[in-house]
Coordinates of C-alpha atoms (C1' of nucleotides) in Angstrom, one line a residue:
Chain A
M1 CA -17.9 5.7 52.4
S2 CA -14.7 5.0 50.4
P3 CA -12.8 7.9 49.0
P4 CA -13.2 8.3 45.2
L5 CA -10.7 6.0 43.4
S6 CA -10.0 8.5 40.7
P7 CA -9.0 11.9 42.1
V8 CA -11.8 14.4 42.0
R9 CA -11.5 16.6 38.9
T10 CA -10.2 20.0 40.1
R11 CA -11.5 22.9 38.2
N12 CA -9.0 24.1 35.7
A13 CA -10.1 25.5 32.4
A14 CA -6.8 25.0 30.6
A15 CA -6.4 21.4 31.6
T16 CA -10.0 20.6 30.7
R17 CA -9.6 22.2 27.3
T18 CA -6.5 20.1 26.7
A19 CA -8.3 17.0 27.9
I20 CA -11.2 17.7 25.5
L21 CA -8.8 18.3 22.7
E22 CA -7.0 15.0 23.2
A23 CA -10.2 13.0 23.6
A24 CA -11.5 14.6 20.5
R25 CA -8.4 13.8 18.6
R26 CA -8.6 10.1 19.6
R27 CA -12.3 10.0 18.8
F28 CA -12.0 11.7 15.4
A29 CA -9.1 9.4 14.5
H30 CA -11.0 6.2 15.5
E31 CA -14.5 7.0 14.4
G32 CA -14.3 9.9 12.0
Y33 CA -16.0 13.3 12.2
D34 CA -19.6 12.3 11.6
R35 CA -19.6 9.3 13.9
T36 CA -18.2 11.0 17.0
G37 CA -20.7 12.8 19.0
L38 CA -19.9 15.7 21.4
R39 CA -21.4 13.5 24.1
D40 CA -18.9 10.8 23.4
I41 CA -16.0 13.1 23.7
A42 CA -17.5 14.7 26.8
S43 CA -18.0 11.4 28.6
D44 CA -14.4 10.4 27.8
V45 CA -13.2 13.5 29.6
G46 CA -15.9 13.2 32.3
V47 CA -17.5 16.4 31.6
D48 CA -20.8 17.7 30.2
A49 CA -21.2 18.0 26.4
A50 CA -22.4 21.6 26.7
L51 CA -19.0 22.6 27.9
I52 CA -17.4 21.6 24.6
S53 CA -19.7 23.9 22.6
R54 CA -18.9 26.7 25.1
Y55 CA -15.2 26.2 24.9
F56 CA -14.8 25.7 21.2
G57 CA -17.9 27.3 19.7
G58 CA -19.1 24.1 18.0
K59 CA -18.1 20.8 16.6
E60 CA -16.6 22.2 13.4
E61 CA -14.4 24.6 15.3
L62 CA -13.3 21.8 17.7
F63 CA -12.3 19.7 14.7
E64 CA -10.3 22.5 13.2
E65 CA -8.4 23.0 16.5
V66 CA -7.8 19.3 16.7
L67 CA -6.2 19.3 13.3
T68 CA -3.9 22.2 14.1
C69 CA -2.5 20.4 17.2
A70 CA -2.4 16.9 15.8
P71 CA 1.0 15.3 15.0
N72 CA 2.1 16.1 11.5
I73 CA 4.5 14.7 8.9
A74 CA 7.6 16.4 10.5
E75 CA 8.4 13.3 12.5
F76 CA 9.0 11.3 9.3
L77 CA 11.2 14.0 7.7
E78 CA 13.7 13.9 10.6
G79 CA 16.6 11.5 10.3
D80 CA 18.6 10.5 7.3
R81 CA 17.1 10.9 3.9
A82 CA 18.0 7.3 2.8
G83 CA 16.0 5.9 5.8
F84 CA 12.7 7.6 4.9
G85 CA 11.3 4.7 3.0
D86 CA 12.1 2.2 5.7
R87 CA 10.8 4.4 8.5
V88 CA 7.5 5.0 6.8
A89 CA 7.1 1.5 5.3
T90 CA 7.7 -0.1 8.7
M91 CA 5.1 2.1 10.3
M92 CA 2.7 1.3 7.5
A93 CA 3.1 -2.4 7.2
I94 CA 4.6 -3.6 10.5
E95 CA 3.8 -1.4 13.5
P96 CA 0.5 -1.8 15.2
M97 CA -2.0 0.8 13.9
R98 CA -2.9 1.9 17.3
E99 CA 0.1 4.1 17.5
E100 CA -0.3 7.9 17.8
K101 CA 1.7 8.3 14.5
F102 CA -1.3 7.2 12.6
E103 CA -3.7 9.7 14.0
L104 CA -3.3 12.3 11.4
F105 CA -3.8 9.8 8.6
L106 CA -6.8 8.3 10.3
I107 CA -8.4 11.6 10.9
M108 CA -8.0 12.6 7.3
L109 CA -9.1 9.3 5.8
R110 CA -12.1 8.7 8.1
S111 CA -13.4 12.3 7.9
A112 CA -12.5 13.3 4.4
S113 CA -15.9 12.5 3.0
S114 CA -17.7 14.6 5.5
P115 CA -18.6 17.9 4.0
K116 CA -18.2 19.8 7.2
A117 CA -14.7 18.4 7.8
A118 CA -13.5 18.3 4.2
A119 CA -12.5 22.0 3.9
A120 CA -10.5 21.9 7.1
I121 CA -8.8 18.7 6.1
R122 CA -7.9 20.0 2.6
R123 CA -6.4 23.1 4.1
H124 CA -4.6 21.4 6.9
S125 CA -3.3 18.4 4.9
S126 CA -1.9 20.9 2.4
E127 CA -0.2 23.0 5.0
A128 CA 1.0 20.3 7.4
F129 CA 1.6 17.5 5.0
F130 CA 2.1 18.3 1.3
Q131 CA 4.0 21.5 1.6
P132 CA 6.5 20.2 4.1
L133 CA 7.0 17.0 2.2
E134 CA 7.4 18.9 -1.1
A135 CA 9.9 21.2 0.4
W136 CA 11.8 18.4 1.9
L137 CA 11.9 16.5 -1.4
G138 CA 13.1 19.5 -3.4
G139 CA 13.6 19.5 -7.1
E140 CA 11.4 20.6 -9.9
D141 CA 9.0 17.7 -9.8
A142 CA 8.7 17.6 -6.1
A143 CA 4.9 18.2 -6.2
V144 CA 4.4 15.1 -8.3
R145 CA 6.7 12.9 -6.3
A146 CA 5.0 14.1 -3.1
R147 CA 1.8 13.0 -4.6
V148 CA 3.0 9.6 -5.4
L149 CA 4.4 9.2 -1.9
S150 CA 1.2 10.4 -0.4
C151 CA -0.7 7.8 -2.5
L152 CA 1.4 5.1 -1.1
M153 CA 1.1 6.3 2.5
M154 CA -2.7 6.9 2.4
G155 CA -3.4 3.8 0.3
A156 CA -1.4 1.6 2.7
T157 CA -3.3 3.1 5.7
M158 CA -6.6 2.7 4.0
N159 CA -5.9 -0.9 3.1
R160 CA -5.1 -1.7 6.7
M161 CA -8.2 0.1 7.9
I162 CA -10.3 -2.0 5.5
H163 CA -8.6 -5.4 5.9
E164 CA -7.2 -5.3 9.4
D165 CA -4.2 -7.1 8.2
Y166 CA -5.9 -10.4 8.2
L167 CA -5.1 -11.1 4.5
L168 CA -1.4 -11.1 5.0
D169 CA 0.8 -13.2 7.3
D170 CA 4.0 -12.1 9.0
S171 CA 6.3 -12.9 6.1
Q172 CA 4.1 -11.3 3.6
R173 CA 4.0 -8.2 5.7
R174 CA 7.7 -8.0 5.6
E175 CA 7.7 -8.5 1.9
L176 CA 5.1 -5.7 1.6
C177 CA 7.2 -3.5 3.9
D178 CA 10.3 -4.1 1.6
A179 CA 8.3 -3.3 -1.5
L180 CA 6.9 -0.2 -0.1
A181 CA 10.2 1.0 1.3
R182 CA 11.9 0.5 -2.1
T183 CA 9.2 2.3 -3.9
L184 CA 9.1 5.2 -1.4
N185 CA 12.8 5.6 -1.6
H186 CA 12.7 5.6 -5.3
F187 CA 10.5 8.6 -5.3
V188 CA 12.5 10.3 -2.6
S189 CA 15.8 10.2 -4.4
S190 CA 15.1 10.0 -8.1
E191 CA 13.2 12.2 -10.5
A192 CA 9.6 11.1 -11.1
Chain B
M29 CA -53.8 20.7 -18.5
S30 CA -50.5 19.7 -20.1
P31 CA -49.5 16.1 -20.2
P32 CA -46.8 15.2 -17.6
L33 CA -43.4 15.9 -19.1
S34 CA -41.9 12.9 -17.5
P35 CA -43.9 9.8 -18.1
V36 CA -46.0 8.8 -15.1
R37 CA -44.2 6.1 -13.2
T38 CA -46.1 2.9 -14.0
R39 CA -46.2 0.3 -11.3
N40 CA -43.5 -2.2 -11.8
A41 CA -41.8 -3.8 -8.8
A42 CA -38.7 -5.1 -10.7
A43 CA -38.0 -1.7 -12.4
T44 CA -38.5 0.2 -9.1
R45 CA -36.1 -2.2 -7.3
T46 CA -33.5 -1.6 -10.0
A47 CA -34.0 2.1 -9.9
I48 CA -33.6 2.1 -6.1
L49 CA -30.4 0.1 -6.4
E50 CA -28.9 2.5 -8.9
A51 CA -29.8 5.6 -7.0
A52 CA -28.4 4.0 -3.9
R53 CA -25.2 3.1 -5.6
R54 CA -24.7 6.7 -6.8
R55 CA -25.6 8.1 -3.3
F56 CA -23.3 5.6 -1.4
A57 CA -20.5 6.5 -3.8
H58 CA -20.9 10.2 -3.6
E59 CA -21.8 10.6 0.1
G60 CA -20.8 7.4 1.8
Y61 CA -22.9 5.0 3.9
D62 CA -23.6 7.2 6.9
R63 CA -24.4 10.4 5.1
T64 CA -26.9 9.0 2.6
G65 CA -30.4 8.7 4.1
L66 CA -33.1 6.4 2.8
R67 CA -35.1 9.5 2.2
D68 CA -32.4 10.9 -0.2
I69 CA -32.4 7.7 -2.2
A70 CA -36.2 7.5 -2.2
S71 CA -36.6 11.1 -3.5
D72 CA -34.0 10.4 -6.3
V73 CA -36.2 7.6 -7.5
G74 CA -39.4 9.5 -6.8
V75 CA -40.7 7.0 -4.3
D76 CA -41.5 6.9 -0.6
A77 CA -38.7 5.9 1.7
A78 CA -40.8 3.2 3.4
L79 CA -40.7 1.3 0.2
I80 CA -36.9 0.8 0.4
S81 CA -37.2 -0.8 3.8
R82 CA -40.0 -3.0 2.5
Y83 CA -38.0 -4.1 -0.6
F84 CA -34.6 -4.6 1.0
G85 CA -35.2 -5.1 4.6
G86 CA -33.2 -2.2 5.8
K87 CA -30.3 0.1 5.0
E88 CA -27.6 -2.4 5.7
E89 CA -29.1 -5.1 3.4
L90 CA -29.6 -2.4 0.7
F91 CA -25.9 -1.6 1.0
E92 CA -24.9 -5.2 0.7
E93 CA -27.0 -5.6 -2.4
V94 CA -25.5 -2.5 -3.9
L95 CA -22.0 -3.9 -3.4
T96 CA -22.8 -7.1 -5.1
C97 CA -24.1 -5.4 -8.2
A98 CA -21.5 -2.6 -8.4
P99 CA -18.9 -2.7 -11.1
N100 CA -15.8 -4.5 -10.0
I101 CA -12.1 -4.7 -11.0
A102 CA -12.8 -7.0 -13.9
E103 CA -12.8 -4.1 -16.4
F104 CA -9.2 -3.2 -15.6
L105 CA -8.1 -6.8 -16.0
E106 CA -9.3 -7.1 -19.5
G107 CA -7.0 -6.1 -22.3
D108 CA -3.3 -6.6 -22.6
R109 CA -1.2 -7.1 -19.5
A110 CA 1.4 -4.5 -20.4
G111 CA -1.3 -1.8 -20.7
F112 CA -2.7 -2.3 -17.2
G113 CA -0.6 0.4 -15.6
D114 CA -1.5 3.0 -18.3
R115 CA -5.2 2.1 -18.2
V116 CA -5.4 2.5 -14.4
A117 CA -3.1 5.4 -14.1
T118 CA -5.0 7.3 -16.8
M119 CA -8.2 6.7 -14.9
M120 CA -6.6 7.7 -11.6
A121 CA -4.8 10.9 -12.7
I122 CA -6.5 12.1 -15.9
E123 CA -10.1 11.0 -16.3
P124 CA -12.8 13.0 -14.5
M125 CA -13.7 11.4 -11.3
R126 CA -17.4 11.4 -12.0
E127 CA -17.0 8.3 -14.1
E128 CA -18.9 5.2 -13.1
K129 CA -15.5 3.4 -13.0
F130 CA -14.7 5.1 -9.7
E131 CA -17.9 4.0 -8.0
L132 CA -16.5 0.9 -6.4
F133 CA -13.5 2.8 -5.0
L134 CA -15.6 5.7 -3.8
I135 CA -18.1 3.4 -2.1
M136 CA -15.3 1.6 -0.3
L137 CA -13.3 4.7 0.6
R138 CA -16.2 6.8 1.8
S139 CA -18.0 4.0 3.8
A140 CA -15.1 2.0 5.1
S141 CA -15.0 3.7 8.5
S142 CA -18.7 3.1 9.1
P143 CA -19.0 0.0 11.3
K144 CA -22.3 -1.0 9.7
A145 CA -20.7 -1.0 6.3
A146 CA -17.3 -2.2 7.2
A147 CA -18.0 -5.9 7.3
A148 CA -19.7 -5.9 3.9
I149 CA -16.9 -3.8 2.4
R150 CA -14.2 -6.1 3.7
R151 CA -15.9 -9.2 2.4
H152 CA -16.8 -7.7 -0.9
S153 CA -13.5 -6.0 -1.6
S154 CA -11.8 -9.3 -0.9
E155 CA -14.1 -11.3 -3.2
A156 CA -14.5 -8.7 -6.0
F157 CA -11.2 -7.0 -5.9
F158 CA -8.3 -8.7 -4.2
Q159 CA -8.9 -12.2 -5.2
P160 CA -9.4 -11.5 -8.9
L161 CA -6.4 -9.2 -8.9
E162 CA -4.3 -11.7 -7.1
A163 CA -5.3 -14.5 -9.5
W164 CA -4.7 -12.3 -12.5
L165 CA -1.2 -11.4 -11.3
G166 CA -0.2 -14.9 -10.5
G167 CA 3.1 -16.0 -9.0
E168 CA 4.1 -16.7 -5.4
D169 CA 4.0 -13.2 -4.1
A170 CA 0.8 -12.2 -5.9
A171 CA -0.8 -11.3 -2.6
V172 CA 1.8 -8.8 -1.8
R173 CA 1.9 -7.3 -5.2
A174 CA -1.8 -7.0 -5.2
R175 CA -1.6 -5.1 -2.0
V176 CA 0.9 -2.6 -3.4
L177 CA -1.2 -2.1 -6.5
S178 CA -4.2 -1.6 -4.2
C179 CA -2.4 1.0 -2.1
L180 CA -1.6 3.0 -5.2
M181 CA -5.1 2.8 -6.6
M182 CA -6.9 3.6 -3.4
G183 CA -4.3 6.2 -2.4
A184 CA -4.6 8.0 -5.7
T185 CA -8.4 8.0 -5.4
M186 CA -8.2 9.2 -1.8
N187 CA -5.9 12.0 -2.8
R188 CA -8.1 13.2 -5.5
M189 CA -11.1 13.1 -3.2
I190 CA -9.3 15.3 -0.7
H191 CA -7.6 17.7 -3.0
E192 CA -10.0 17.8 -5.9
D193 CA -6.9 18.1 -8.2
Y194 CA -6.4 21.7 -7.5
L195 CA -2.9 21.2 -6.3
L196 CA -1.7 19.9 -9.7
D197 CA -1.8 21.5 -13.2
D198 CA -2.3 19.6 -16.4
S199 CA 1.4 18.9 -17.1
Q200 CA 1.9 17.7 -13.5
R201 CA -1.1 15.4 -13.9
R202 CA 0.6 13.8 -16.9
E203 CA 3.8 13.4 -14.9
L204 CA 1.9 11.8 -12.1
C205 CA 0.1 9.6 -14.6
D206 CA 3.4 8.4 -16.0
A207 CA 4.9 7.8 -12.6
L208 CA 1.9 5.8 -11.5
A209 CA 1.8 3.8 -14.7
R210 CA 5.4 2.8 -14.4
T211 CA 5.1 1.9 -10.8
L212 CA 1.9 -0.1 -11.4
N213 CA 3.5 -2.0 -14.3
H214 CA 6.5 -2.7 -12.2
F215 CA 4.4 -4.6 -9.7
V216 CA 2.4 -6.3 -12.4
S217 CA 5.3 -7.8 -14.2
S218 CA 8.1 -8.3 -11.7
E219 CA 8.5 -10.0 -8.4
A220 CA 7.9 -7.9 -5.4
Chain C
dG15 C1' -16.0 34.8 55.8
dG16 C1' -18.2 36.3 51.9
dG17 C1' -19.0 38.0 47.4
dA18 C1' -17.7 37.6 42.4
dC19 C1' -16.5 35.3 38.8
dA20 C1' -14.9 31.3 36.4
dT21 C1' -16.2 26.6 35.8
dG22 C1' -19.3 23.2 34.9
dT23 C1' -24.3 21.0 34.8
dC24 C1' -29.1 20.4 33.5
dA25 C1' -33.2 20.6 30.9
dT26 C1' -34.7 21.2 26.7
dC27 C1' -35.1 22.3 21.8
dA28 C1' -35.4 21.5 16.8
dG29 C1' -33.8 18.6 13.3
dT30 C1' -32.6 14.3 11.4
dT31 C1' -32.4 9.3 11.0
dG32 C1' -34.0 4.3 10.2
dG33 C1' -37.9 1.7 10.8
dT34 C1' -43.1 0.0 11.1
dG35 C1' -48.0 -0.8 10.6
dA36 C1' -52.1 0.9 8.7
dC37 C1' -53.8 2.9 4.9
dT38 C1' -54.7 4.0 -0.2
dT39 C1' -54.4 3.3 -5.2
dC40 C1' -53.5 1.0 -9.2
dT41 C1' -53.8 -3.1 -12.2
dA42 C1' -54.3 -7.8 -13.8
dG43 C1' -57.4 -11.7 -14.1
dG44 C1' -61.9 -13.6 -13.9
Chain D
dC8 C1' -67.2 -4.6 -14.5
dC9 C1' -65.1 -5.5 -10.3
dT10 C1' -62.5 -7.5 -6.9
dA11 C1' -58.1 -9.4 -4.9
dG12 C1' -53.7 -8.6 -4.2
dA13 C1' -49.6 -6.1 -5.5
dA14 C1' -47.4 -1.5 -5.3
dG15 C1' -46.9 2.5 -3.1
dT16 C1' -48.0 6.2 0.5
dC17 C1' -48.7 8.2 5.0
dA18 C1' -48.4 9.2 9.8
dC19 C1' -45.9 8.2 13.3
dC20 C1' -42.2 6.3 16.6
dA21 C1' -38.0 6.2 19.3
dA22 C1' -33.3 7.3 19.1
dC23 C1' -29.9 10.3 18.3
dT24 C1' -27.5 14.8 17.1
dG25 C1' -25.6 19.7 18.0
dA26 C1' -26.8 23.5 20.2
dT27 C1' -28.5 27.0 23.8
dG28 C1' -29.9 29.6 27.9
dA29 C1' -30.8 29.1 32.7
dC30 C1' -29.0 27.3 36.6
dA31 C1' -25.7 25.3 40.2
dT32 C1' -21.0 25.0 42.3
dG33 C1' -16.4 25.6 43.3
dT34 C1' -12.4 28.8 44.0
dC35 C1' -9.9 32.9 44.7
dC36 C1' -9.2 37.5 46.4
dC37 C1' -10.4 41.1 49.5

DNA sequence: GGGACATGTCATCAGTTGGTGACTTCTAGG
DNA sequence: CCTAGAAGTCACCAACTGATGACATGTCCC
């Protein structure tokens, strides 16, 4: 009768792989490792779940590959050093949490307690988060300062996840943003 | 032959209920809502899983009841105001994470991304964590300061969960503890 | 045009989960 | 002692999960 509204999926292994990877990234970020099923990801892409196991080997391997191609902390380390606190605090307290920027945090926070995902998260967050941050900070106590910064960033994300912002009004969110920015900048510039 | 080493469980509904509640609290704290099965809890107590559903109605109701009887933030609000930062920072950075003190945080952090547990956590963390903390802080911007404190506490716990401390040695942990204590105290005493 | 291979689907499996109703067993009160 | 009801168990269900091997289909090259 009518032609299909969405173009017929043309066979293309590379494109399908990428589509699976992106759908998986979104799912893992929004639902966490345990709560996303291969069938969910497959139906997002419009493909059979068996294909995912065939392409990636299994759910754990898929998760590992998602981590390696997820956005990392580099974005926040670009730009001037003095602006770091404001950039991060704005993202944490003001910007809508649907942004792609949050995906790495969300994946880590929502999947960290899953034993099958924990090892990959530990390894990846060390390589793609802590080590770059520590190197960027520099100085002898960089590891400790990186840890404090990480506490603030993860804690802020976790708080928003739990409370969905409904405890703070707009002006309070700006206050929170200022407080976070000042604290972040303090640990960027000074000694711990 | 030999008398049973552990005393034979004598039938006592109240004691069994309490035992289930405690086992459930430990399980939810260590594994999170989704990953703890009723059968796990039941076998910890030495009882059949069906009994849990019969006593509590279901897993969700059990979780709610666990939350209401879990230790809350009150413990940290006792004692002198100036010592708050050190008390909390020591717990966060130095003390072993197996302590009961962590259970509320662990339950929240490990179960927050589970839709069935989220509502209960949001409600309970508001009543048993934020509101007491906010009231204890006092002042006009208490809500914002409570949020910053909460970011630090949850973030520190989350970081330890992910990295199991293996990124920091003892002297770095003391530095981290100092930095956290100073920052916590800052938001306890001053305006945001 | 017609194989041949890559691409994707289907049916199905074993394991796990929360939940339910029928059953057994213990114990307190008469 | 002995029975009624509480306390606890058992067998089972339906739903879901990740995974696998057999099968179907599209596409490209000769």
